[in-house]
Amino acid sequence: TSVAFHLLAAGRGSVQPFRKAILESPGLGQVKEWKDAVLNTEFVLAVLAASGSPDCHHTSGYVAFADNALDTSRSTLLHTALNTSVEVAKTWCNDNASCTGFMHTVKETQFVSGAAFVYDMEAYAPPLHPTVYLKKGPEQLEHRVKCLVSA
C-alpha cells in the first residue's frame, strides 16, 4: 500500500515523474482480508483529495484508522487541542477549510492540512491508542475511478 501511495502522491508539484504504474505485491487489492483492501482504498482516496489531486474531492464524513499514528512532522500542523472528544474534533476540522484530518488520543488531538502520512501502530500497542481521522475522498464509483485514474 505504501508503494501505491507514493506512486499516486508523487508529482503533485510542477514535475510529475509517473504517468502510469504497474503494481505488484502487495498492491492495493492484495492484502490479507477484503476489509483491509477497502480501508486501503479509502486511505488512498482521502490522501489524493487532501493532496489536491485532479478530479479528487472531499465528501462529507471521515474515514477512521484505529491504532494508527499521524506523522505531523511531514504534514502541516494546524492546531493541537487537549482533552477533546472526537465529535468536537470533527466540528473543528469541518469548520476549517484547510483541515484534512486529525489524530485523536485521550490526551490530545492534532489537526493537519494537506497529505497525511499515517503509520500502523497496532503491533506496538501504544498506551494512547491513537486513531487517525481523514476527511473522506470521493464516494460514488465513477468519481472514485476518475480520481484514481487522474492521479
XYZ file of N, CA and C in Angstrom:
453
model
N 0.823 -1.186 0.000
C 0.000 0.000 0.000
C 0.866 1.248 0.000
N 1.972 1.256 0.745
C 2.806 2.452 0.798
C 3.428 2.758 -0.560
N 3.787 1.729 -1.312
C 4.335 1.952 -2.660
C 3.259 2.571 -3.543
N 2.057 2.051 -3.468
C 0.952 2.603 -4.255
C 0.706 4.052 -3.873
N 0.734 4.353 -2.574
C 0.537 5.726 -2.131
C 1.607 6.645 -2.710
N 2.865 6.243 -2.620
C 3.948 7.092 -3.124
C 3.856 7.288 -4.630
N 3.457 6.267 -5.349
C 3.279 6.422 -6.793
C 2.148 7.387 -7.102
N 1.056 7.278 -6.353
C -0.092 8.146 -6.594
C 0.161 9.569 -6.111
N 0.898 9.729 -5.026
C 1.117 11.057 -4.466
C 2.297 11.783 -5.124
N 3.145 11.061 -5.808
C 4.327 11.677 -6.424
C 3.909 12.681 -7.494
N 4.661 13.738 -7.586
C 4.445 14.682 -8.668
C 3.285 15.624 -8.469
N 2.885 15.865 -7.244
C 1.797 16.816 -7.025
C 2.276 18.235 -7.307
N 3.564 18.421 -7.468
C 4.117 19.735 -7.775
C 4.210 19.946 -9.277
N 5.209 20.710 -9.702
C 5.347 21.042 -11.118
C 5.891 19.883 -11.946
N 6.559 18.938 -11.305
C 7.107 17.791 -12.012
C 6.316 16.548 -11.613
N 5.888 15.789 -12.592
C 5.141 14.560 -12.318
C 5.931 13.394 -12.901
N 6.722 12.692 -12.060
C 7.608 11.649 -12.563
C 6.897 10.397 -13.070
N 5.656 10.154 -12.634
C 4.954 8.944 -13.040
C 3.678 9.293 -13.792
N 3.468 8.644 -14.929
C 2.207 8.782 -15.644
C 1.359 7.539 -15.455
N 2.002 6.389 -15.389
C 1.320 5.115 -15.172
C 2.239 4.214 -14.362
N 1.650 3.222 -13.728
C 2.462 2.290 -12.949
C 1.780 0.930 -12.923
N 2.584 -0.096 -12.839
C 2.081 -1.455 -12.649
C 2.448 -1.838 -11.224
N 1.430 -2.140 -10.422
C 1.676 -2.502 -9.031
C 1.729 -4.016 -8.897
N 2.763 -4.461 -8.234
C 2.851 -5.872 -7.907
C 2.642 -6.000 -6.413
N 2.921 -7.141 -5.875
C 2.668 -7.411 -4.474
C 3.241 -6.318 -3.576
N 2.522 -5.801 -2.576
C 1.180 -6.192 -2.240
C 0.111 -5.413 -3.010
N 0.403 -4.284 -3.598
C -0.607 -3.545 -4.349
C -1.740 -3.082 -3.465
N -2.775 -2.535 -4.065
C -3.908 -2.035 -3.279
C -4.911 -3.123 -2.946
N -4.996 -4.164 -3.761
C -6.012 -5.176 -3.542
C -5.477 -6.500 -3.056
N -4.193 -6.619 -2.856
C -3.611 -7.893 -2.447
C -3.226 -7.841 -0.977
N -4.204 -7.675 -0.134
C -3.956 -7.616 1.305
C -4.596 -8.826 1.968
N -4.433 -8.953 3.258
C -4.881 -10.150 3.959
C -6.382 -10.378 3.878
N -7.177 -9.357 4.102
C -8.621 -9.516 4.092
C -9.253 -8.428 3.238
N -10.468 -8.680 2.749
C -11.160 -7.714 1.891
C -11.346 -6.380 2.606
N -11.680 -6.406 3.911
C -11.886 -5.160 4.652
C -10.615 -4.310 4.662
N -9.438 -4.954 4.630
C -8.180 -4.216 4.577
C -8.015 -3.528 3.219
N -8.426 -4.208 2.148
C -8.365 -3.605 0.817
C -9.305 -2.407 0.732
N -10.480 -2.530 1.334
C -11.439 -1.423 1.352
C -10.860 -0.244 2.116
N -10.275 -0.500 3.286
C -9.689 0.568 4.092
C -8.505 1.213 3.373
N -7.670 0.409 2.709
C -6.549 0.955 1.939
C -7.044 1.875 0.829
N -8.115 1.474 0.165
C -8.682 2.299 -0.903
C -9.220 3.610 -0.342
N -9.898 3.539 0.799
C -10.404 4.754 1.443
C -9.251 5.694 1.794
N -8.155 5.116 2.274
C -6.978 5.916 2.617
C -6.419 6.617 1.381
N -6.220 5.875 0.313
C -5.654 6.456 -0.913
C -6.552 7.573 -1.440
N -7.857 7.358 -1.470
C -8.783 8.384 -1.958
C -8.758 9.622 -1.067
N -8.697 9.427 0.245
C -8.650 10.562 1.173
C -7.362 11.361 1.002
N -6.247 10.675 0.844
C -4.966 11.366 0.693
C -4.882 12.065 -0.662
N -5.399 11.452 -1.705
C -5.415 12.115 -3.012
C -6.260 13.380 -2.958
N -7.397 13.326 -2.293
C -8.238 14.522 -2.143
C -7.511 15.580 -1.328
N -6.846 15.165 -0.251
C -6.102 16.112 0.591
C -4.934 16.734 -0.153
N -4.367 16.000 -1.101
C -3.209 16.487 -1.864
C -3.611 17.413 -3.002
N -4.911 17.522 -3.249
C -5.369 18.357 -4.360
C -5.194 17.688 -5.702
N -5.178 16.364 -5.717
C -5.034 15.624 -6.961
C -6.212 15.940 -7.888
N -5.972 16.010 -9.197
C -7.059 16.324 -10.132
C -8.227 15.338 -9.993
N -9.417 15.866 -10.063
C -10.650 15.067 -10.014
C -10.856 14.310 -8.700
N -10.191 14.733 -7.642
C -10.360 14.121 -6.324
C -10.834 15.187 -5.350
N -12.031 14.992 -4.819
C -12.599 15.982 -3.913
C -13.098 15.298 -2.649
N -13.032 16.037 -1.537
C -13.570 15.502 -0.288
C -15.083 15.423 -0.363
N -15.610 14.436 0.322
C -17.060 14.321 0.513
C -17.311 14.409 2.015
N -18.554 14.377 2.424
C -18.851 14.525 3.848
C -18.434 13.284 4.622
N -18.025 13.509 5.838
C -17.664 12.411 6.720
C -16.166 12.155 6.781
N -15.827 11.164 7.581
C -14.430 10.815 7.836
C -14.236 9.321 7.714
N -13.023 8.931 7.390
C -12.631 7.530 7.448
C -11.654 7.427 8.619
N -11.860 6.413 9.473
C -11.065 6.272 10.700
C -10.078 5.121 10.583
N -8.885 5.341 11.112
C -7.825 4.333 11.119
C -7.394 4.132 12.571
N -7.932 3.084 13.211
C -7.642 2.816 14.619
C -6.226 2.302 14.798
N -5.640 2.654 15.921
C -4.270 2.266 16.271
C -3.278 2.648 15.170
N -3.481 3.839 14.620
C -2.583 4.402 13.626
C -2.121 5.765 14.107
N -0.928 6.128 13.718
C -0.370 7.420 14.112
C -0.211 8.305 12.893
N -0.380 9.585 13.100
C -0.240 10.584 12.060
C 1.111 11.254 12.233
N 1.929 11.226 11.199
C 3.245 11.858 11.260
C 3.081 13.351 10.998
N 2.951 14.112 12.076
C 2.731 15.552 11.939
C 3.994 16.292 11.513
N 5.139 15.637 11.550
C 6.367 16.301 11.097
C 6.410 16.379 9.570
N 5.585 15.574 8.879
C 5.567 15.567 7.419
C 4.295 16.195 6.859
N 3.467 16.744 7.717
C 2.242 17.427 7.318
C 2.259 18.813 7.957
N 1.365 19.679 7.515
C 1.255 20.998 8.125
C 0.346 20.891 9.345
N 0.933 21.089 10.517
C 0.179 21.026 11.762
C -0.589 22.340 11.925
N -1.916 22.231 12.006
C -2.765 23.415 12.116
C -3.066 23.807 13.556
N -3.270 22.787 14.392
C -3.780 23.076 15.733
C -3.622 21.835 16.596
N -3.422 22.032 17.890
C -3.425 20.943 18.856
C -4.422 21.297 19.950
N -5.306 20.378 20.263
C -6.302 20.591 21.318
C -6.120 19.517 22.381
N -6.268 19.904 23.620
C -6.127 18.969 24.733
C -7.498 18.494 25.207
N -7.569 17.208 25.549
C -8.757 16.605 26.165
C -10.056 16.958 25.438
N -10.111 16.659 24.159
C -11.314 16.946 23.384
C -11.935 15.649 22.864
N -13.212 15.687 22.576
C -13.891 14.498 22.054
C -13.724 14.418 20.545
N -14.015 13.252 19.983
C -13.941 13.065 18.534
C -14.958 13.980 17.845
N -16.152 14.100 18.408
C -17.188 14.945 17.784
C -16.768 16.405 17.753
N -16.170 16.898 18.823
C -15.681 18.288 18.849
C -14.550 18.446 17.833
N -13.690 17.448 17.723
C -12.588 17.498 16.750
C -13.128 17.526 15.319
N -14.143 16.724 15.032
C -14.738 16.735 13.690
C -15.347 18.093 13.375
N -16.006 18.683 14.350
C -16.594 20.013 14.148
C -15.494 21.038 13.864
N -14.402 20.999 14.632
C -13.301 21.938 14.414
C -12.732 21.764 13.010
N -12.511 20.527 12.604
C -11.935 20.254 11.287
C -12.905 20.671 10.177
N -14.190 20.391 10.353
C -15.187 20.786 9.354
C -15.271 22.301 9.197
N -15.073 23.024 10.296
C -15.157 24.482 10.271
C -13.900 25.153 9.722
N -12.857 24.374 9.468
C -11.591 24.911 8.951
C -11.306 24.271 7.598
N -11.483 25.039 6.546
C -11.383 24.516 5.179
C -10.041 23.849 4.886
N -8.974 24.312 5.508
C -7.655 23.738 5.223
C -7.398 22.441 5.984
N -8.241 22.108 6.949
C -8.063 20.880 7.731
C -8.453 19.672 6.879
N -7.540 18.701 6.782
C -7.826 17.477 6.027
C -7.988 16.261 6.930
N -7.645 16.407 8.215
C -7.802 15.306 9.144
C -7.144 15.583 10.473
N -7.224 14.586 11.361
C -6.644 14.759 12.687
C -6.331 13.410 13.312
N -5.444 13.437 14.315
C -5.122 12.257 15.108
C -5.657 12.513 16.511
N -6.432 11.575 17.024
C -7.066 11.738 18.326
C -6.564 10.689 19.306
N -6.204 11.131 20.495
C -5.922 10.243 21.623
C -6.734 10.772 22.805
N -6.697 10.068 23.917
C -7.435 10.539 25.085
C -6.855 11.835 25.636
N -5.600 12.108 25.347
C -4.946 13.308 25.888
C -4.964 14.507 24.942
N -4.765 14.267 23.631
C -4.708 15.405 22.716
C -5.161 15.025 21.315
N -5.486 16.061 20.545
C -5.886 15.903 19.157
C -5.056 16.868 18.329
N -4.431 16.350 17.263
C -3.615 17.174 16.368
C -4.283 17.217 15.006
N -4.442 18.434 14.481
C -5.107 18.664 13.207
C -4.080 19.023 12.147
N -4.249 18.488 10.922
C -3.285 18.737 9.852
C -3.981 19.223 8.587
N -3.151 19.780 7.730
C -3.584 20.218 6.405
C -2.728 19.512 5.374
N -3.316 19.151 4.251
C -2.569 18.505 3.169
C -2.498 17.000 3.340
N -1.615 16.398 2.555
C -1.455 14.942 2.571
C -1.067 14.468 3.962
N -1.629 13.354 4.366
C -1.373 12.803 5.688
C -0.523 11.545 5.570
N 0.496 11.467 6.372
C 1.336 10.282 6.431
C 0.927 9.515 7.686
N 0.347 8.330 7.479
C -0.223 7.540 8.559
C 0.577 6.256 8.718
N 0.847 5.897 9.970
C 1.615 4.695 10.259
C 0.800 3.755 11.145
N 0.828 2.464 10.806
C 0.135 1.445 11.577
C 0.903 1.196 12.863
N 0.240 1.414 13.994
C 0.888 1.258 15.297
C 0.331 0.076 16.087
N -0.555 -0.700 15.493
C -1.230 -1.780 16.209
C -0.235 -2.758 16.829
N 0.812 -3.100 16.094
C 1.784 -4.076 16.583
C 2.557 -3.559 17.796
N 2.643 -2.247 17.939
C 3.403 -1.673 19.047
C 2.556 -1.433 20.289
N 1.234 -1.618 20.151
C 0.290 -1.448 21.265
C 0.575 -0.189 22.065
N 0.483 0.967 21.436
C 0.773 2.203 22.166
C -0.238 2.422 23.298
N 0.196 2.999 24.389
C -0.712 3.179 25.525
C -1.873 4.138 25.220
N -1.712 5.037 24.276
C -2.764 6.014 23.992
C -3.696 5.584 22.865
N -3.371 4.519 22.162
C -4.181 4.018 21.048
C -4.703 5.143 20.148
N -3.808 5.799 19.420
C -4.261 6.899 18.557
C -5.137 6.396 17.415
N -6.091 7.220 17.028
C -6.920 6.962 15.858
C -6.802 8.160 14.942
N -6.543 7.893 13.673
C -6.436 8.952 12.678
C -7.763 9.044 11.939
N -8.254 10.256 11.785
C -9.488 10.537 11.046
C -9.126 11.427 9.859
N -9.423 10.969 8.654
C -9.193 11.767 7.453
C -10.524 12.065 6.790
N -10.665 13.284 6.257
C -11.874 13.602 5.505
C -11.957 12.649 4.328
N -13.152 12.127 4.082
C -13.349 11.135 3.021
C -13.061 11.718 1.640
N -12.550 10.857 0.787
C -12.397 11.186 -0.622
C -13.709 10.896 -1.342
N -13.678 10.798 -2.669
C -14.896 10.544 -3.439
C -15.591 9.258 -2.990
N -16.930 9.275 -3.023
C -17.692 8.098 -2.597
C -18.370 7.372 -3.754
N -18.833 8.089 -4.751
C -19.506 7.442 -5.875
C -18.484 6.759 -6.768
N -18.832 5.588 -7.284
C -17.909 4.768 -8.056
C -17.260 5.527 -9.198
N -18.046 6.227 -9.996
C -17.465 6.938 -11.149
C -16.495 8.025 -10.711
N -16.764 8.670 -9.573
C -15.847 9.695 -9.064
C -14.568 9.060 -8.491
N -14.705 7.895 -7.876
C -13.538 7.183 -7.349
C -12.603 6.766 -8.480
N -13.188 6.202 -9.522
C -12.384 5.757 -10.673
C -11.693 6.952 -11.308
N -12.420 8.033 -11.499
C -11.832 9.233 -12.112
C -10.696 9.785 -11.244
N -10.875 9.764 -9.943
C -9.836 10.226 -9.018
C -8.572 9.373 -9.149
N -8.738 8.060 -9.117
C -7.582 7.169 -9.185
C -6.886 7.238 -10.548
N -7.654 7.312 -11.617
C -7.067 7.350 -12.957
C -6.359 8.684 -13.207
N -6.874 9.754 -12.621
C -6.284 11.084 -12.832
C -5.041 11.321 -11.983
N -4.809 10.469 -10.992
C -3.682 10.676 -10.081
C -2.343 10.560 -10.782
